[in-house]
């Protein structure tokens, strides 16, 4: 379980592309991220996390995320799926507050025994971050899962840092 928690507590730097539609006055946000992870014991990980959002007001954006994460090492193999709604409030042009509900489900197989099990968990991430200005923006921040239970979680921590690059087209 510790190894699974370690795998799930990775930091991903993701590239995001915001696509604007003239008919929606630059309100539509479409993008996502892709990540690769390598580690000890021949660990290899891959993740993909698309999103679609809409600016409800100049300072308020809401949308949906989806995600898939695969991890494999000498000892285990895992698949994790996630999805849920998010809300960003831009208090200032460079500072934002984020709320993100996410439901996770997946499976873990121990390769040396063949034993496997399924798991699921809900998370309510609350946090915030910084976003630079301009047509190409860097975004970074940190969130905390207010539903985190140390004794009954697939995560090793309730804290999740995030970062990415946002390109406006």
PDB file of C-alpha atoms in Angstrom:
ATOM      1  CA  UNK A   1       0.000   0.000   0.000  1.00  0.00           C
ATOM      2  CA  UNK A   2       2.925   2.335   0.731  1.00  0.00           C
ATOM      3  CA  UNK A   3       4.246   1.842  -2.794  1.00  0.00           C
ATOM      4  CA  UNK A   4       0.820   2.594  -4.275  1.00  0.00           C
ATOM      5  CA  UNK A   5       0.625   5.752  -2.187  1.00  0.00           C
ATOM      6  CA  UNK A   6       4.087   6.785  -3.380  1.00  0.00           C
ATOM      7  CA  UNK A   7       3.097   6.233  -7.004  1.00  0.00           C
ATOM      8  CA  UNK A   8      -0.048   8.320  -6.588  1.00  0.00           C
ATOM      9  CA  UNK A   9       1.803  11.195  -4.892  1.00  0.00           C
ATOM     10  CA  UNK A  10       3.809  12.315  -7.910  1.00  0.00           C
ATOM     11  CA  UNK A  11       4.128  15.882  -9.073  1.00  0.00           C
ATOM     12  CA  UNK A  12       3.257  16.391 -12.710  1.00  0.00           C
ATOM     13  CA  UNK A  13       4.247  19.379 -14.772  1.00  0.00           C
ATOM     14  CA  UNK A  14       1.711  19.639 -17.529  1.00  0.00           C
ATOM     15  CA  UNK A  15       1.337  21.704 -20.666  1.00  0.00           C
ATOM     16  CA  UNK A  16      -2.103  23.186 -21.121  1.00  0.00           C
ATOM     17  CA  UNK A  17      -3.517  24.854 -24.194  1.00  0.00           C
ATOM     18  CA  UNK A  18      -6.458  27.210 -23.850  1.00  0.00           C
ATOM     19  CA  UNK A  19      -8.406  27.394 -27.108  1.00  0.00           C
ATOM     20  CA  UNK A  20     -10.519  30.491 -27.608  1.00  0.00           C
ATOM     21  CA  UNK A  21     -13.651  30.806 -29.704  1.00  0.00           C
ATOM     22  CA  UNK A  22     -14.533  34.254 -31.074  1.00  0.00           C
ATOM     23  CA  UNK A  23     -18.246  33.477 -30.715  1.00  0.00           C
ATOM     24  CA  UNK A  24     -17.710  32.780 -27.014  1.00  0.00           C
ATOM     25  CA  UNK A  25     -15.507  35.855 -26.433  1.00  0.00           C
ATOM     26  CA  UNK A  26     -12.498  33.807 -25.305  1.00  0.00           C
ATOM     27  CA  UNK A  27     -14.575  31.966 -22.688  1.00  0.00           C
ATOM     28  CA  UNK A  28     -13.916  28.367 -23.755  1.00  0.00           C
ATOM     29  CA  UNK A  29     -10.914  26.583 -22.207  1.00  0.00           C
ATOM     30  CA  UNK A  30      -9.777  23.228 -23.620  1.00  0.00           C
ATOM     31  CA  UNK A  31      -6.505  21.578 -22.707  1.00  0.00           C
ATOM     32  CA  UNK A  32      -4.817  18.974 -20.628  1.00  0.00           C
ATOM     33  CA  UNK A  33      -1.548  17.439 -19.701  1.00  0.00           C
ATOM     34  CA  UNK A  34       0.668  14.450 -20.320  1.00  0.00           C
ATOM     35  CA  UNK A  35       3.364  13.202 -17.970  1.00  0.00           C
ATOM     36  CA  UNK A  36       6.063  10.535 -17.838  1.00  0.00           C
ATOM     37  CA  UNK A  37       7.661   9.298 -14.622  1.00  0.00           C
ATOM     38  CA  UNK A  38      10.674   7.049 -14.075  1.00  0.00           C
ATOM     39  CA  UNK A  39      12.055   5.673 -10.827  1.00  0.00           C
ATOM     40  CA  UNK A  40      13.739   2.889  -8.913  1.00  0.00           C
ATOM     41  CA  UNK A  41      12.857  -0.804  -9.341  1.00  0.00           C
ATOM     42  CA  UNK A  42      12.319  -0.212 -13.088  1.00  0.00           C
ATOM     43  CA  UNK A  43       9.392   2.112 -12.347  1.00  0.00           C
ATOM     44  CA  UNK A  44       7.662   3.643 -15.346  1.00  0.00           C
ATOM     45  CA  UNK A  45       4.588   5.850 -15.136  1.00  0.00           C
ATOM     46  CA  UNK A  46       2.413   7.622 -17.648  1.00  0.00           C
ATOM     47  CA  UNK A  47      -0.506   9.998 -17.123  1.00  0.00           C
ATOM     48  CA  UNK A  48      -2.903  12.021 -19.238  1.00  0.00           C
ATOM     49  CA  UNK A  49      -5.384  14.591 -17.931  1.00  0.00           C
ATOM     50  CA  UNK A  50      -7.614  16.508 -20.373  1.00  0.00           C
ATOM     51  CA  UNK A  51      -9.978  19.261 -19.245  1.00  0.00           C
ATOM     52  CA  UNK A  52     -12.656  21.542 -20.660  1.00  0.00           C
ATOM     53  CA  UNK A  53     -13.756  24.737 -18.953  1.00  0.00           C
ATOM     54  CA  UNK A  54     -15.793  27.861 -19.485  1.00  0.00           C
ATOM     55  CA  UNK A  55     -15.365  31.403 -18.136  1.00  0.00           C
ATOM     56  CA  UNK A  56     -18.679  32.088 -16.393  1.00  0.00           C
ATOM     57  CA  UNK A  57     -17.507  35.617 -15.547  1.00  0.00           C
ATOM     58  CA  UNK A  58     -14.219  37.506 -16.049  1.00  0.00           C
ATOM     59  CA  UNK A  59     -12.865  36.129 -12.747  1.00  0.00           C
ATOM     60  CA  UNK A  60     -14.710  32.783 -12.577  1.00  0.00           C
ATOM     61  CA  UNK A  61     -14.019  29.611 -14.570  1.00  0.00           C
ATOM     62  CA  UNK A  62     -15.676  26.198 -14.182  1.00  0.00           C
ATOM     63  CA  UNK A  63     -15.129  22.939 -15.998  1.00  0.00           C
ATOM     64  CA  UNK A  64     -14.602  19.195 -16.004  1.00  0.00           C
ATOM     65  CA  UNK A  65     -11.422  17.147 -15.784  1.00  0.00           C
ATOM     66  CA  UNK A  66     -10.646  13.538 -16.610  1.00  0.00           C
ATOM     67  CA  UNK A  67      -7.503  11.556 -16.000  1.00  0.00           C
ATOM     68  CA  UNK A  68      -5.712   8.271 -16.436  1.00  0.00           C
ATOM     69  CA  UNK A  69      -2.492   7.146 -14.742  1.00  0.00           C
ATOM     70  CA  UNK A  70      -0.555   3.944 -15.415  1.00  0.00           C
ATOM     71  CA  UNK A  71       2.324   2.748 -13.261  1.00  0.00           C
ATOM     72  CA  UNK A  72       4.512  -0.336 -13.503  1.00  0.00           C
ATOM     73  CA  UNK A  73       7.563  -1.507 -11.567  1.00  0.00           C
ATOM     74  CA  UNK A  74       9.347  -4.799 -10.903  1.00  0.00           C
ATOM     75  CA  UNK A  75       6.831  -5.485  -8.134  1.00  0.00           C
ATOM     76  CA  UNK A  76       3.473  -4.046  -9.152  1.00  0.00           C
ATOM     77  CA  UNK A  77       1.291  -2.591 -11.881  1.00  0.00           C
ATOM     78  CA  UNK A  78      -1.517  -0.048 -11.406  1.00  0.00           C
ATOM     79  CA  UNK A  79      -4.210   1.756 -13.388  1.00  0.00           C
ATOM     80  CA  UNK A  80      -5.984   4.818 -12.009  1.00  0.00           C
ATOM     81  CA  UNK A  81      -8.893   6.726 -13.562  1.00  0.00           C
ATOM     82  CA  UNK A  82     -10.231  10.053 -12.281  1.00  0.00           C
ATOM     83  CA  UNK A  83     -12.703  12.760 -13.155  1.00  0.00           C
ATOM     84  CA  UNK A  84     -14.728  15.603 -11.752  1.00  0.00           C
ATOM     85  CA  UNK A  85     -15.668  19.288 -11.796  1.00  0.00           C
ATOM     86  CA  UNK A  86     -13.408  22.227 -10.920  1.00  0.00           C
ATOM     87  CA  UNK A  87     -13.837  25.951 -10.236  1.00  0.00           C
ATOM     88  CA  UNK A  88     -11.127  28.623 -10.451  1.00  0.00           C
ATOM     89  CA  UNK A  89     -11.658  32.106  -9.027  1.00  0.00           C
ATOM     90  CA  UNK A  90      -9.085  34.677 -10.148  1.00  0.00           C
ATOM     91  CA  UNK A  91      -8.953  37.081  -7.188  1.00  0.00           C
ATOM     92  CA  UNK A  92      -6.258  39.070  -9.006  1.00  0.00           C
ATOM     93  CA  UNK A  93      -4.909  38.585 -12.556  1.00  0.00           C
ATOM     94  CA  UNK A  94      -1.993  36.511 -11.233  1.00  0.00           C
ATOM     95  CA  UNK A  95      -3.550  34.825  -8.161  1.00  0.00           C
ATOM     96  CA  UNK A  96      -6.345  32.269  -8.126  1.00  0.00           C
ATOM     97  CA  UNK A  97      -8.271  30.048  -5.725  1.00  0.00           C
ATOM     98  CA  UNK A  98      -9.219  26.537  -6.878  1.00  0.00           C
ATOM     99  CA  UNK A  99     -11.794  23.988  -5.786  1.00  0.00           C
ATOM    100  CA  UNK A 100     -11.744  20.590  -7.467  1.00  0.00           C
ATOM    101  CA  UNK A 101     -13.817  17.505  -6.662  1.00  0.00           C
ATOM    102  CA  UNK A 102     -12.293  14.341  -8.112  1.00  0.00           C
ATOM    103  CA  UNK A 103     -13.398  10.710  -7.988  1.00  0.00           C
ATOM    104  CA  UNK A 104     -10.661   8.078  -8.358  1.00  0.00           C
ATOM    105  CA  UNK A 105     -11.041   4.407  -9.209  1.00  0.00           C
ATOM    106  CA  UNK A 106      -8.444   1.858 -10.193  1.00  0.00           C
ATOM    107  CA  UNK A 107      -6.697  -1.437  -9.651  1.00  0.00           C
ATOM    108  CA  UNK A 108      -3.347  -2.642  -8.349  1.00  0.00           C
ATOM    109  CA  UNK A 109      -1.662  -5.953  -9.165  1.00  0.00           C
ATOM    110  CA  UNK A 110       1.300  -7.341  -7.242  1.00  0.00           C
ATOM    111  CA  UNK A 111       3.418  -8.889  -9.970  1.00  0.00           C
ATOM    112  CA  UNK A 112       5.322 -11.398  -7.802  1.00  0.00           C
ATOM    113  CA  UNK A 113       2.131 -12.986  -6.354  1.00  0.00           C
ATOM    114  CA  UNK A 114      -0.484 -12.179  -8.983  1.00  0.00           C
ATOM    115  CA  UNK A 115      -2.768 -10.834  -6.246  1.00  0.00           C
ATOM    116  CA  UNK A 116      -4.763  -7.763  -7.183  1.00  0.00           C
ATOM    117  CA  UNK A 117      -7.411  -5.475  -5.754  1.00  0.00           C
ATOM    118  CA  UNK A 118      -9.587  -2.568  -6.827  1.00  0.00           C
ATOM    119  CA  UNK A 119      -9.907   0.757  -5.033  1.00  0.00           C
ATOM    120  CA  UNK A 120     -11.829   4.011  -5.191  1.00  0.00           C
ATOM    121  CA  UNK A 121     -11.754   7.314  -3.353  1.00  0.00           C
ATOM    122  CA  UNK A 122     -13.277  10.788  -3.479  1.00  0.00           C
ATOM    123  CA  UNK A 123     -11.160  13.902  -3.049  1.00  0.00           C
ATOM    124  CA  UNK A 124     -12.115  17.546  -2.568  1.00  0.00           C
ATOM    125  CA  UNK A 125      -9.037  19.595  -3.392  1.00  0.00           C
ATOM    126  CA  UNK A 126      -8.990  23.208  -2.129  1.00  0.00           C
ATOM    127  CA  UNK A 127      -6.067  25.502  -2.825  1.00  0.00           C
ATOM    128  CA  UNK A 128      -4.677  28.232  -4.952  1.00  0.00           C
ATOM    129  CA  UNK A 129      -1.779  29.396  -6.967  1.00  0.00           C
ATOM    130  CA  UNK A 130       0.028  31.881  -9.142  1.00  0.00           C
ATOM    131  CA  UNK A 131      -0.326  32.402 -12.881  1.00  0.00           C
ATOM    132  CA  UNK A 132       1.936  34.707 -14.879  1.00  0.00           C
ATOM    133  CA  UNK A 133       0.406  37.086 -17.418  1.00  0.00           C
ATOM    134  CA  UNK A 134       0.748  37.157 -21.204  1.00  0.00           C
ATOM    135  CA  UNK A 135      -0.206  34.844 -24.042  1.00  0.00           C
ATOM    136  CA  UNK A 136       2.056  32.085 -22.659  1.00  0.00           C
ATOM    137  CA  UNK A 137       1.542  31.730 -18.921  1.00  0.00           C
ATOM    138  CA  UNK A 138       3.161  29.591 -16.231  1.00  0.00           C
ATOM    139  CA  UNK A 139       0.823  28.307 -13.530  1.00  0.00           C
ATOM    140  CA  UNK A 140       1.818  26.788 -10.188  1.00  0.00           C
ATOM    141  CA  UNK A 141       0.066  26.139  -6.914  1.00  0.00           C
ATOM    142  CA  UNK A 142      -0.821  23.757  -4.140  1.00  0.00           C
ATOM    143  CA  UNK A 143      -4.051  22.062  -3.042  1.00  0.00           C
ATOM    144  CA  UNK A 144      -5.182  20.140   0.028  1.00  0.00           C
ATOM    145  CA  UNK A 145      -7.697  17.274   0.007  1.00  0.00           C
ATOM    146  CA  UNK A 146     -10.159  18.167   2.788  1.00  0.00           C
ATOM    147  CA  UNK A 147     -11.569  14.597   2.607  1.00  0.00           C
ATOM    148  CA  UNK A 148      -8.129  13.043   3.196  1.00  0.00           C
ATOM    149  CA  UNK A 149      -8.028  10.275   5.811  1.00  0.00           C
ATOM    150  CA  UNK A 150      -4.492   9.078   6.536  1.00  0.00           C
ATOM    151  CA  UNK A 151      -5.694   5.631   7.654  1.00  0.00           C
ATOM    152  CA  UNK A 152      -7.932   4.981   4.651  1.00  0.00           C
ATOM    153  CA  UNK A 153      -6.523   6.669   1.538  1.00  0.00           C
ATOM    154  CA  UNK A 154      -4.832   5.715  -1.695  1.00  0.00           C
ATOM    155  CA  UNK A 155      -2.743   8.875  -1.290  1.00  0.00           C
ATOM    156  CA  UNK A 156       0.346   9.173   0.884  1.00  0.00           C
ATOM    157  CA  UNK A 157      -0.493  12.804   1.667  1.00  0.00           C
ATOM    158  CA  UNK A 158      -3.430  15.192   1.519  1.00  0.00           C
ATOM    159  CA  UNK A 159      -1.264  17.829  -0.165  1.00  0.00           C
ATOM    160  CA  UNK A 160      -0.884  18.030  -3.953  1.00  0.00           C
ATOM    161  CA  UNK A 161       1.360  20.566  -5.699  1.00  0.00           C
ATOM    162  CA  UNK A 162       0.633  21.349  -9.341  1.00  0.00           C
ATOM    163  CA  UNK A 163       2.146  23.333 -12.189  1.00  0.00           C
ATOM    164  CA  UNK A 164       1.780  23.876 -15.887  1.00  0.00           C
ATOM    165  CA  UNK A 165       2.093  26.102 -18.913  1.00  0.00           C
ATOM    166  CA  UNK A 166      -1.009  27.722 -20.418  1.00  0.00           C
ATOM    167  CA  UNK A 167      -0.884  28.920 -24.038  1.00  0.00           C
ATOM    168  CA  UNK A 168      -3.719  31.097 -25.355  1.00  0.00           C
ATOM    169  CA  UNK A 169      -4.550  30.669 -29.020  1.00  0.00           C
TER     170      UNK A 169
END
